[in-house]
């Protein structure tokens, strides 16, 4: 439940879009759903000025507008008035636009083809401090993060997979005997791997290897290598 709903007051919204007909249609839709439209802006600078003046609960923001884009306006609004939620409502579905809006502080991102019920639900969610994305945008965001390479895999490409597993355990502070037991290797084999790791990383001892490994994100004790 939003703060406005708890106090019995309507959610207050500022609409920002450079197309008057679209603003009019969106205003009618929101008002029919009990949302109070407190103002309209046709570009980013106007949105920043009106947001500071009117202090709406939500700014519905287009991205590409003459005279100032929605990304910069979103960044300014969320920085100067953190309580205001920005809901992007745009035609742009490319990754650059989506992630630029997220980095700027937008709490939601919908496409203009979204239905009335979806837009209304997003306005209420953003007013309540939640993050909400349309189905297609949510899939893109999820796909981006699930397909991101593990930075640990990019670290130390000169090491073999087994050497990287050994280094992970070294970074956890494990002894050679503990590494051998974890990976089902002989201690002699572990010592050979450790020697190779030191040579490849140009380090003199275990302490230096641990520093390099931890700087690269290795050494999380909750994520041990899997025995093979």
PDB file of C-alpha atoms in Angstrom:
ATOM      1  CA  UNK A   1       0.000   0.000   0.000  1.00  0.00           C
ATOM      2  CA  UNK A   2       1.328   3.424  -0.910  1.00  0.00           C
ATOM      3  CA  UNK A   3       1.627   6.312   1.534  1.00  0.00           C
ATOM      4  CA  UNK A   4      -1.130   8.083  -0.381  1.00  0.00           C
ATOM      5  CA  UNK A   5      -3.422   5.083  -0.030  1.00  0.00           C
ATOM      6  CA  UNK A   6      -2.683   4.816   3.706  1.00  0.00           C
ATOM      7  CA  UNK A   7      -3.661   8.448   4.228  1.00  0.00           C
ATOM      8  CA  UNK A   8      -6.669   8.216   1.946  1.00  0.00           C
ATOM      9  CA  UNK A   9      -5.162  10.652  -0.554  1.00  0.00           C
ATOM     10  CA  UNK A  10      -4.810   9.924  -4.289  1.00  0.00           C
ATOM     11  CA  UNK A  11      -1.422   9.211  -5.822  1.00  0.00           C
ATOM     12  CA  UNK A  12      -0.044  12.432  -7.323  1.00  0.00           C
ATOM     13  CA  UNK A  13       1.549  12.083 -10.761  1.00  0.00           C
ATOM     14  CA  UNK A  14       3.505  14.357 -13.089  1.00  0.00           C
ATOM     15  CA  UNK A  15       3.332  13.315 -16.758  1.00  0.00           C
ATOM     16  CA  UNK A  16       6.342  14.046 -18.967  1.00  0.00           C
ATOM     17  CA  UNK A  17       5.979  13.513 -22.707  1.00  0.00           C
ATOM     18  CA  UNK A  18       6.479  15.714 -25.746  1.00  0.00           C
ATOM     19  CA  UNK A  19       3.270  14.564 -27.479  1.00  0.00           C
ATOM     20  CA  UNK A  20       0.220  16.531 -26.245  1.00  0.00           C
ATOM     21  CA  UNK A  21      -2.266  13.944 -27.484  1.00  0.00           C
ATOM     22  CA  UNK A  22      -0.469  11.158 -25.626  1.00  0.00           C
ATOM     23  CA  UNK A  23      -0.317  13.266 -22.461  1.00  0.00           C
ATOM     24  CA  UNK A  24      -4.025  13.929 -22.744  1.00  0.00           C
ATOM     25  CA  UNK A  25      -4.838  10.261 -23.156  1.00  0.00           C
ATOM     26  CA  UNK A  26      -2.614   9.244 -20.258  1.00  0.00           C
ATOM     27  CA  UNK A  27      -4.099  11.954 -18.057  1.00  0.00           C
ATOM     28  CA  UNK A  28      -7.613  10.682 -18.788  1.00  0.00           C
ATOM     29  CA  UNK A  29      -6.597   7.097 -18.066  1.00  0.00           C
ATOM     30  CA  UNK A  30      -4.959   7.917 -14.747  1.00  0.00           C
ATOM     31  CA  UNK A  31      -7.724  10.224 -13.592  1.00  0.00           C
ATOM     32  CA  UNK A  32     -10.317   7.546 -14.363  1.00  0.00           C
ATOM     33  CA  UNK A  33      -8.396   5.271 -12.012  1.00  0.00           C
ATOM     34  CA  UNK A  34      -8.391   7.784  -9.171  1.00  0.00           C
ATOM     35  CA  UNK A  35      -4.862   9.089  -9.733  1.00  0.00           C
ATOM     36  CA  UNK A  36      -4.355  12.844  -9.417  1.00  0.00           C
ATOM     37  CA  UNK A  37      -2.378  14.323 -12.310  1.00  0.00           C
ATOM     38  CA  UNK A  38      -0.764  17.394 -10.788  1.00  0.00           C
ATOM     39  CA  UNK A  39       1.099  18.598 -13.863  1.00  0.00           C
ATOM     40  CA  UNK A  40       2.455  17.952 -17.343  1.00  0.00           C
ATOM     41  CA  UNK A  41       5.893  18.576 -18.850  1.00  0.00           C
ATOM     42  CA  UNK A  42       6.982  18.292 -22.457  1.00  0.00           C
ATOM     43  CA  UNK A  43      10.725  17.921 -21.911  1.00  0.00           C
ATOM     44  CA  UNK A  44      13.326  16.960 -19.335  1.00  0.00           C
ATOM     45  CA  UNK A  45      14.141  20.424 -17.912  1.00  0.00           C
ATOM     46  CA  UNK A  46      10.439  21.174 -17.422  1.00  0.00           C
ATOM     47  CA  UNK A  47      10.022  17.833 -15.670  1.00  0.00           C
ATOM     48  CA  UNK A  48      12.896  18.634 -13.289  1.00  0.00           C
ATOM     49  CA  UNK A  49      11.455  22.059 -12.511  1.00  0.00           C
ATOM     50  CA  UNK A  50       7.891  20.836 -11.979  1.00  0.00           C
ATOM     51  CA  UNK A  51       8.977  17.831  -9.940  1.00  0.00           C
ATOM     52  CA  UNK A  52      10.850  20.119  -7.535  1.00  0.00           C
ATOM     53  CA  UNK A  53       7.912  22.505  -7.365  1.00  0.00           C
ATOM     54  CA  UNK A  54       5.009  20.047  -7.156  1.00  0.00           C
ATOM     55  CA  UNK A  55       6.685  17.107  -5.364  1.00  0.00           C
ATOM     56  CA  UNK A  56       4.522  14.397  -6.986  1.00  0.00           C
ATOM     57  CA  UNK A  57       4.625  10.793  -5.828  1.00  0.00           C
ATOM     58  CA  UNK A  58       5.472   9.584  -9.334  1.00  0.00           C
ATOM     59  CA  UNK A  59       6.881  11.120 -12.502  1.00  0.00           C
ATOM     60  CA  UNK A  60       5.829   9.226 -15.637  1.00  0.00           C
ATOM     61  CA  UNK A  61       8.777   9.895 -17.935  1.00  0.00           C
ATOM     62  CA  UNK A  62       9.302   9.568 -21.673  1.00  0.00           C
ATOM     63  CA  UNK A  63      12.930   9.183 -22.735  1.00  0.00           C
ATOM     64  CA  UNK A  64      13.453  10.947 -26.050  1.00  0.00           C
ATOM     65  CA  UNK A  65      12.109  14.511 -26.087  1.00  0.00           C
ATOM     66  CA  UNK A  66      13.238  17.736 -27.764  1.00  0.00           C
ATOM     67  CA  UNK A  67      14.883  20.134 -25.364  1.00  0.00           C
ATOM     68  CA  UNK A  68      16.192  17.590 -22.877  1.00  0.00           C
ATOM     69  CA  UNK A  69      16.017  13.819 -22.569  1.00  0.00           C
ATOM     70  CA  UNK A  70      14.365  11.753 -19.885  1.00  0.00           C
ATOM     71  CA  UNK A  71      17.537  10.020 -18.688  1.00  0.00           C
ATOM     72  CA  UNK A  72      19.155  13.220 -17.446  1.00  0.00           C
ATOM     73  CA  UNK A  73      15.854  14.402 -15.999  1.00  0.00           C
ATOM     74  CA  UNK A  74      15.423  11.097 -14.166  1.00  0.00           C
ATOM     75  CA  UNK A  75      18.938  11.306 -12.761  1.00  0.00           C
ATOM     76  CA  UNK A  76      18.385  14.850 -11.496  1.00  0.00           C
ATOM     77  CA  UNK A  77      14.966  14.143  -9.993  1.00  0.00           C
ATOM     78  CA  UNK A  78      16.041  10.992  -8.163  1.00  0.00           C
ATOM     79  CA  UNK A  79      19.146  12.733  -6.847  1.00  0.00           C
ATOM     80  CA  UNK A  80      17.436  15.908  -5.611  1.00  0.00           C
ATOM     81  CA  UNK A  81      14.113  14.357  -4.528  1.00  0.00           C
ATOM     82  CA  UNK A  82      14.734  10.691  -3.672  1.00  0.00           C
ATOM     83  CA  UNK A  83      11.161  10.190  -2.438  1.00  0.00           C
ATOM     84  CA  UNK A  84       9.819  10.775  -5.959  1.00  0.00           C
ATOM     85  CA  UNK A  85       9.577   7.614  -8.033  1.00  0.00           C
ATOM     86  CA  UNK A  86      10.225   7.759 -11.768  1.00  0.00           C
ATOM     87  CA  UNK A  87       8.336   5.403 -14.076  1.00  0.00           C
ATOM     88  CA  UNK A  88       9.704   5.375 -17.617  1.00  0.00           C
ATOM     89  CA  UNK A  89       6.998   4.997 -20.269  1.00  0.00           C
ATOM     90  CA  UNK A  90       8.572   4.909 -23.707  1.00  0.00           C
ATOM     91  CA  UNK A  91       8.714   3.280 -27.128  1.00  0.00           C
ATOM     92  CA  UNK A  92      12.399   2.386 -26.720  1.00  0.00           C
ATOM     93  CA  UNK A  93      13.026  -1.235 -25.792  1.00  0.00           C
ATOM     94  CA  UNK A  94      16.778  -1.489 -26.494  1.00  0.00           C
ATOM     95  CA  UNK A  95      19.158  -2.560 -23.742  1.00  0.00           C
ATOM     96  CA  UNK A  96      21.034   0.752 -23.743  1.00  0.00           C
ATOM     97  CA  UNK A  97      17.861   2.697 -22.939  1.00  0.00           C
ATOM     98  CA  UNK A  98      16.673   0.215 -20.305  1.00  0.00           C
ATOM     99  CA  UNK A  99      19.943   0.110 -18.386  1.00  0.00           C
ATOM    100  CA  UNK A 100      20.597   3.835 -18.745  1.00  0.00           C
ATOM    101  CA  UNK A 101      17.214   4.471 -17.119  1.00  0.00           C
ATOM    102  CA  UNK A 102      17.966   1.992 -14.336  1.00  0.00           C
ATOM    103  CA  UNK A 103      21.345   3.588 -13.669  1.00  0.00           C
ATOM    104  CA  UNK A 104      19.682   7.006 -13.582  1.00  0.00           C
ATOM    105  CA  UNK A 105      17.406   5.792 -10.786  1.00  0.00           C
ATOM    106  CA  UNK A 106      14.134   4.906 -12.528  1.00  0.00           C
ATOM    107  CA  UNK A 107      12.028   2.519 -10.448  1.00  0.00           C
ATOM    108  CA  UNK A 108      10.030   1.223 -13.382  1.00  0.00           C
ATOM    109  CA  UNK A 109      10.194   0.813 -17.145  1.00  0.00           C
ATOM    110  CA  UNK A 110       7.189   0.155 -19.382  1.00  0.00           C
ATOM    111  CA  UNK A 111       6.631   0.310 -23.115  1.00  0.00           C
ATOM    112  CA  UNK A 112       3.945   2.639 -24.449  1.00  0.00           C
ATOM    113  CA  UNK A 113       2.138  -0.349 -25.875  1.00  0.00           C
ATOM    114  CA  UNK A 114       1.362  -1.480 -22.320  1.00  0.00           C
ATOM    115  CA  UNK A 115      -2.289  -1.789 -21.374  1.00  0.00           C
ATOM    116  CA  UNK A 116      -4.155   0.557 -19.056  1.00  0.00           C
ATOM    117  CA  UNK A 117      -4.221  -1.950 -16.200  1.00  0.00           C
ATOM    118  CA  UNK A 118      -0.472  -2.541 -16.457  1.00  0.00           C
ATOM    119  CA  UNK A 119       0.289   1.194 -16.438  1.00  0.00           C
ATOM    120  CA  UNK A 120      -1.989   1.748 -13.447  1.00  0.00           C
ATOM    121  CA  UNK A 121      -0.401  -1.129 -11.551  1.00  0.00           C
ATOM    122  CA  UNK A 122       3.069   0.238 -12.301  1.00  0.00           C
ATOM    123  CA  UNK A 123       2.161   3.729 -11.065  1.00  0.00           C
ATOM    124  CA  UNK A 124       0.860   2.297  -7.782  1.00  0.00           C
ATOM    125  CA  UNK A 125       3.942   0.073  -7.387  1.00  0.00           C
ATOM    126  CA  UNK A 126       6.410   2.902  -8.037  1.00  0.00           C
ATOM    127  CA  UNK A 127       4.501   5.170  -5.645  1.00  0.00           C
ATOM    128  CA  UNK A 128       4.908   2.449  -3.018  1.00  0.00           C
ATOM    129  CA  UNK A 129       8.673   2.377  -3.539  1.00  0.00           C
ATOM    130  CA  UNK A 130       8.740  -0.852  -5.541  1.00  0.00           C
ATOM    131  CA  UNK A 131      10.615  -1.555  -8.776  1.00  0.00           C
ATOM    132  CA  UNK A 132       8.491  -2.757 -11.674  1.00  0.00           C
ATOM    133  CA  UNK A 133       9.156  -3.598 -15.301  1.00  0.00           C
ATOM    134  CA  UNK A 134       6.944  -4.705 -18.152  1.00  0.00           C
ATOM    135  CA  UNK A 135       7.119  -8.410 -19.073  1.00  0.00           C
ATOM    136  CA  UNK A 136       9.419  -7.897 -22.070  1.00  0.00           C
ATOM    137  CA  UNK A 137      11.713  -5.536 -20.155  1.00  0.00           C
ATOM    138  CA  UNK A 138      11.824  -7.895 -17.178  1.00  0.00           C
ATOM    139  CA  UNK A 139      12.889 -10.736 -19.490  1.00  0.00           C
ATOM    140  CA  UNK A 140      15.648  -8.584 -20.972  1.00  0.00           C
ATOM    141  CA  UNK A 141      16.924  -7.586 -17.534  1.00  0.00           C
ATOM    142  CA  UNK A 142      16.855 -11.195 -16.311  1.00  0.00           C
ATOM    143  CA  UNK A 143      18.585 -12.397 -19.474  1.00  0.00           C
ATOM    144  CA  UNK A 144      21.293  -9.767 -19.104  1.00  0.00           C
ATOM    145  CA  UNK A 145      22.158 -10.793 -15.557  1.00  0.00           C
ATOM    146  CA  UNK A 146      21.889 -14.550 -16.095  1.00  0.00           C
ATOM    147  CA  UNK A 147      24.136 -14.364 -19.155  1.00  0.00           C
ATOM    148  CA  UNK A 148      26.782 -12.178 -17.547  1.00  0.00           C
ATOM    149  CA  UNK A 149      30.064 -14.080 -17.409  1.00  0.00           C
ATOM    150  CA  UNK A 150      31.387 -14.927 -13.980  1.00  0.00           C
ATOM    151  CA  UNK A 151      34.228 -12.406 -13.463  1.00  0.00           C
ATOM    152  CA  UNK A 152      36.181 -15.152 -11.705  1.00  0.00           C
ATOM    153  CA  UNK A 153      36.300 -17.065 -14.980  1.00  0.00           C
ATOM    154  CA  UNK A 154      37.837 -14.065 -16.726  1.00  0.00           C
ATOM    155  CA  UNK A 155      40.507 -13.724 -14.044  1.00  0.00           C
ATOM    156  CA  UNK A 156      43.813 -15.489 -14.495  1.00  0.00           C
ATOM    157  CA  UNK A 157      43.228 -16.941 -17.978  1.00  0.00           C
ATOM    158  CA  UNK A 158      46.730 -18.421 -17.825  1.00  0.00           C
ATOM    159  CA  UNK A 159      45.558 -20.926 -15.207  1.00  0.00           C
ATOM    160  CA  UNK A 160      43.941 -24.253 -16.023  1.00  0.00           C
ATOM    161  CA  UNK A 161      40.503 -25.009 -14.610  1.00  0.00           C
ATOM    162  CA  UNK A 162      42.039 -27.217 -11.923  1.00  0.00           C
ATOM    163  CA  UNK A 163      44.609 -24.569 -11.010  1.00  0.00           C
ATOM    164  CA  UNK A 164      41.803 -22.026 -10.670  1.00  0.00           C
ATOM    165  CA  UNK A 165      39.989 -24.418  -8.309  1.00  0.00           C
ATOM    166  CA  UNK A 166      43.133 -24.783  -6.247  1.00  0.00           C
ATOM    167  CA  UNK A 167      43.638 -21.011  -6.180  1.00  0.00           C
ATOM    168  CA  UNK A 168      40.028 -20.562  -5.013  1.00  0.00           C
ATOM    169  CA  UNK A 169      40.773 -22.790  -2.024  1.00  0.00           C
ATOM    170  CA  UNK A 170      44.109 -21.103  -1.359  1.00  0.00           C
ATOM    171  CA  UNK A 171      42.243 -17.790  -1.228  1.00  0.00           C
ATOM    172  CA  UNK A 172      39.936 -19.333   1.388  1.00  0.00           C
ATOM    173  CA  UNK A 173      42.972 -20.005   3.536  1.00  0.00           C
ATOM    174  CA  UNK A 174      42.966 -23.781   3.034  1.00  0.00           C
ATOM    175  CA  UNK A 175      46.132 -25.786   3.587  1.00  0.00           C
ATOM    176  CA  UNK A 176      47.501 -28.177   0.962  1.00  0.00           C
ATOM    177  CA  UNK A 177      46.126 -31.109   2.965  1.00  0.00           C
ATOM    178  CA  UNK A 178      42.654 -29.536   3.067  1.00  0.00           C
ATOM    179  CA  UNK A 179      42.790 -28.779  -0.666  1.00  0.00           C
ATOM    180  CA  UNK A 180      43.783 -32.359  -1.395  1.00  0.00           C
ATOM    181  CA  UNK A 181      40.877 -33.691   0.673  1.00  0.00           C
ATOM    182  CA  UNK A 182      38.378 -31.315  -0.960  1.00  0.00           C
ATOM    183  CA  UNK A 183      39.429 -32.080  -4.523  1.00  0.00           C
ATOM    184  CA  UNK A 184      40.272 -35.754  -3.944  1.00  0.00           C
ATOM    185  CA  UNK A 185      43.871 -35.253  -5.014  1.00  0.00           C
ATOM    186  CA  UNK A 186      47.156 -36.377  -3.520  1.00  0.00           C
ATOM    187  CA  UNK A 187      49.102 -33.787  -1.578  1.00  0.00           C
ATOM    188  CA  UNK A 188      51.957 -34.112  -4.068  1.00  0.00           C
ATOM    189  CA  UNK A 189      49.599 -33.213  -6.924  1.00  0.00           C
ATOM    190  CA  UNK A 190      48.343 -30.225  -4.950  1.00  0.00           C
ATOM    191  CA  UNK A 191      51.904 -29.066  -4.300  1.00  0.00           C
ATOM    192  CA  UNK A 192      52.616 -29.248  -8.033  1.00  0.00           C
ATOM    193  CA  UNK A 193      49.496 -27.202  -8.798  1.00  0.00           C
ATOM    194  CA  UNK A 194      50.463 -24.626  -6.182  1.00  0.00           C
ATOM    195  CA  UNK A 195      53.970 -24.315  -7.647  1.00  0.00           C
ATOM    196  CA  UNK A 196      52.526 -23.835 -11.140  1.00  0.00           C
ATOM    197  CA  UNK A 197      50.116 -21.202  -9.845  1.00  0.00           C
ATOM    198  CA  UNK A 198      52.927 -19.245  -8.160  1.00  0.00           C
ATOM    199  CA  UNK A 199      54.987 -19.336 -11.360  1.00  0.00           C
ATOM    200  CA  UNK A 200      52.109 -18.289 -13.612  1.00  0.00           C
ATOM    201  CA  UNK A 201      50.997 -15.465 -11.299  1.00  0.00           C
ATOM    202  CA  UNK A 202      54.582 -14.330 -10.652  1.00  0.00           C
ATOM    203  CA  UNK A 203      54.150 -14.451  -6.876  1.00  0.00           C
ATOM    204  CA  UNK A 204      56.702 -15.582  -4.327  1.00  0.00           C
ATOM    205  CA  UNK A 205      54.453 -17.152  -1.736  1.00  0.00           C
ATOM    206  CA  UNK A 206      50.968 -18.084  -0.602  1.00  0.00           C
ATOM    207  CA  UNK A 207      50.246 -14.664   0.934  1.00  0.00           C
ATOM    208  CA  UNK A 208      50.821 -12.860  -2.367  1.00  0.00           C
ATOM    209  CA  UNK A 209      48.681 -15.412  -4.198  1.00  0.00           C
ATOM    210  CA  UNK A 210      45.839 -14.879  -1.708  1.00  0.00           C
ATOM    211  CA  UNK A 211      45.956 -11.108  -2.199  1.00  0.00           C
ATOM    212  CA  UNK A 212      45.733 -11.435  -5.995  1.00  0.00           C
ATOM    213  CA  UNK A 213      42.978 -14.040  -5.795  1.00  0.00           C
ATOM    214  CA  UNK A 214      40.816 -12.057  -3.406  1.00  0.00           C
ATOM    215  CA  UNK A 215      41.206  -8.897  -5.465  1.00  0.00           C
ATOM    216  CA  UNK A 216      39.781 -10.920  -8.375  1.00  0.00           C
ATOM    217  CA  UNK A 217      36.789 -12.083  -6.345  1.00  0.00           C
ATOM    218  CA  UNK A 218      38.002 -15.551  -5.411  1.00  0.00           C
ATOM    219  CA  UNK A 219      37.965 -16.950  -1.916  1.00  0.00           C
ATOM    220  CA  UNK A 220      34.275 -16.988  -0.983  1.00  0.00           C
ATOM    221  CA  UNK A 221      33.974 -19.870   1.530  1.00  0.00           C
ATOM    222  CA  UNK A 222      30.316 -20.392   0.618  1.00  0.00           C
ATOM    223  CA  UNK A 223      31.313 -21.273  -2.945  1.00  0.00           C
ATOM    224  CA  UNK A 224      33.873 -24.088  -2.839  1.00  0.00           C
ATOM    225  CA  UNK A 225      34.960 -25.801  -6.060  1.00  0.00           C
ATOM    226  CA  UNK A 226      33.101 -28.972  -6.876  1.00  0.00           C
ATOM    227  CA  UNK A 227      35.092 -32.185  -6.609  1.00  0.00           C
ATOM    228  CA  UNK A 228      35.515 -33.938  -9.945  1.00  0.00           C
TER     229      UNK A 228
END
